XYZ file of C-alpha atoms in Angstrom:
112
model
C -0.215 -0.074 0.163
C 0.951 3.435 -0.356
C 0.118 6.974 0.608
C 0.038 10.010 -1.338
C 0.110 13.434 -0.180
C -0.323 16.081 -2.598
C -0.379 19.769 -2.131
C -1.656 22.010 -4.549
C -3.455 24.931 -5.326
C -7.026 25.577 -3.812
C -8.567 26.279 -6.912
C -8.185 22.885 -8.234
C -9.492 20.535 -5.242
C -12.658 19.831 -7.731
C -10.365 19.223 -11.454
C -7.579 17.081 -8.893
C -10.416 15.120 -7.490
C -13.038 14.728 -10.669
C -9.825 13.174 -11.828
C -8.978 10.725 -9.405
C -12.920 9.539 -8.862
C -12.047 8.442 -12.976
C -9.124 6.403 -12.126
C -11.083 4.549 -9.116
C -9.948 6.440 -5.964
C -12.845 6.263 -3.555
C -11.452 8.425 -0.435
C -9.245 10.891 -0.329
C -8.476 13.153 3.008
C -8.227 16.806 1.788
C -7.143 20.028 4.508
C -6.648 23.445 4.113
C -2.652 23.821 4.639
C -1.074 27.150 3.998
C 3.397 27.401 2.618
C 5.722 28.357 0.427
C 8.603 27.194 -1.635
C 10.196 28.657 -4.159
C 6.981 30.727 -4.885
C 7.896 32.458 -1.324
C 5.369 33.874 -1.072
C 4.269 37.703 -2.212
C 3.293 41.483 -0.922
C -0.316 43.086 -0.910
C -1.730 46.450 -0.542
C -4.431 46.358 2.548
C -5.399 50.291 3.405
C -2.860 51.874 1.596
C 0.110 49.378 3.354
C 2.241 46.499 2.093
C 2.108 44.129 3.862
C 4.103 39.998 2.834
C 2.442 37.252 2.247
C 4.974 34.391 3.049
C 2.296 31.178 3.589
C 0.473 31.345 0.917
C -3.079 29.180 1.001
C -2.846 25.973 -0.080
C -4.645 22.571 -0.112
C -3.036 19.346 0.510
C -5.105 15.821 -0.416
C -4.289 13.021 1.345
C -4.677 8.977 -0.695
C -4.315 5.853 0.228
C -3.884 2.930 -2.179
C -2.403 -0.430 -3.085
C 0.750 -0.209 -5.492
C -1.043 -0.874 -8.349
C -2.857 2.440 -8.389
C 0.184 4.380 -8.056
C 1.113 5.273 -11.344
C -2.566 6.259 -12.730
C -3.392 7.968 -9.687
C 0.190 9.996 -9.511
C -0.677 10.483 -12.720
C -4.193 11.711 -12.207
C -3.377 14.150 -9.871
C -0.162 16.246 -11.685
C -2.953 16.427 -14.736
C -5.008 17.880 -12.877
C -3.436 20.644 -10.868
C -1.071 21.818 -13.583
C -1.584 24.859 -14.621
C 2.155 25.451 -15.686
C 3.151 28.707 -13.541
C 5.060 28.569 -10.350
C 3.121 27.378 -7.207
C 1.212 24.647 -8.501
C 2.957 22.341 -5.388
C 3.952 18.660 -5.284
C 3.231 15.038 -4.746
C 4.518 13.157 -1.379
C 4.712 9.504 -1.817
C 5.521 7.089 0.975
C 4.751 3.204 2.078
C 2.223 3.209 4.432
C 2.736 0.061 6.132
C -0.355 -0.580 7.752
C -4.186 0.413 7.200
C -6.677 -0.475 9.842
C -11.054 0.302 8.882
C -12.091 1.250 12.677
C -15.697 0.485 11.722
C -15.522 -3.164 10.582
C -11.848 -4.144 11.887
C -10.327 -4.985 8.510
C -7.062 -5.008 7.573
C -4.719 -4.106 4.784
C -5.657 -3.430 0.888
C -9.293 -4.920 2.391
C -9.633 -1.526 4.884
C -8.985 0.789 1.952
């Protein structure tokens, strides 16, 4: 099993969710987060005062899947989240040692 964590631009969330559904991903977890990378934030003007926005709003998507579905899921996220501009985000893939469905007690891939 694998855990995909993707940090994307918030307005791309619906497109990514639809793309994952099309490749058979059944469940995702979404968290609103803030951060920066090469984008390094930006300056804004508010009531005549300029201030620096260091942390930009992003959305973090987490998906637990079987290893056989990994390539399709990563490609779906990558294509749907792509704008070609700085700040498109990142995709991280890690090994998932165990999954347990609390309601039924199922473990491993049956819990997904």
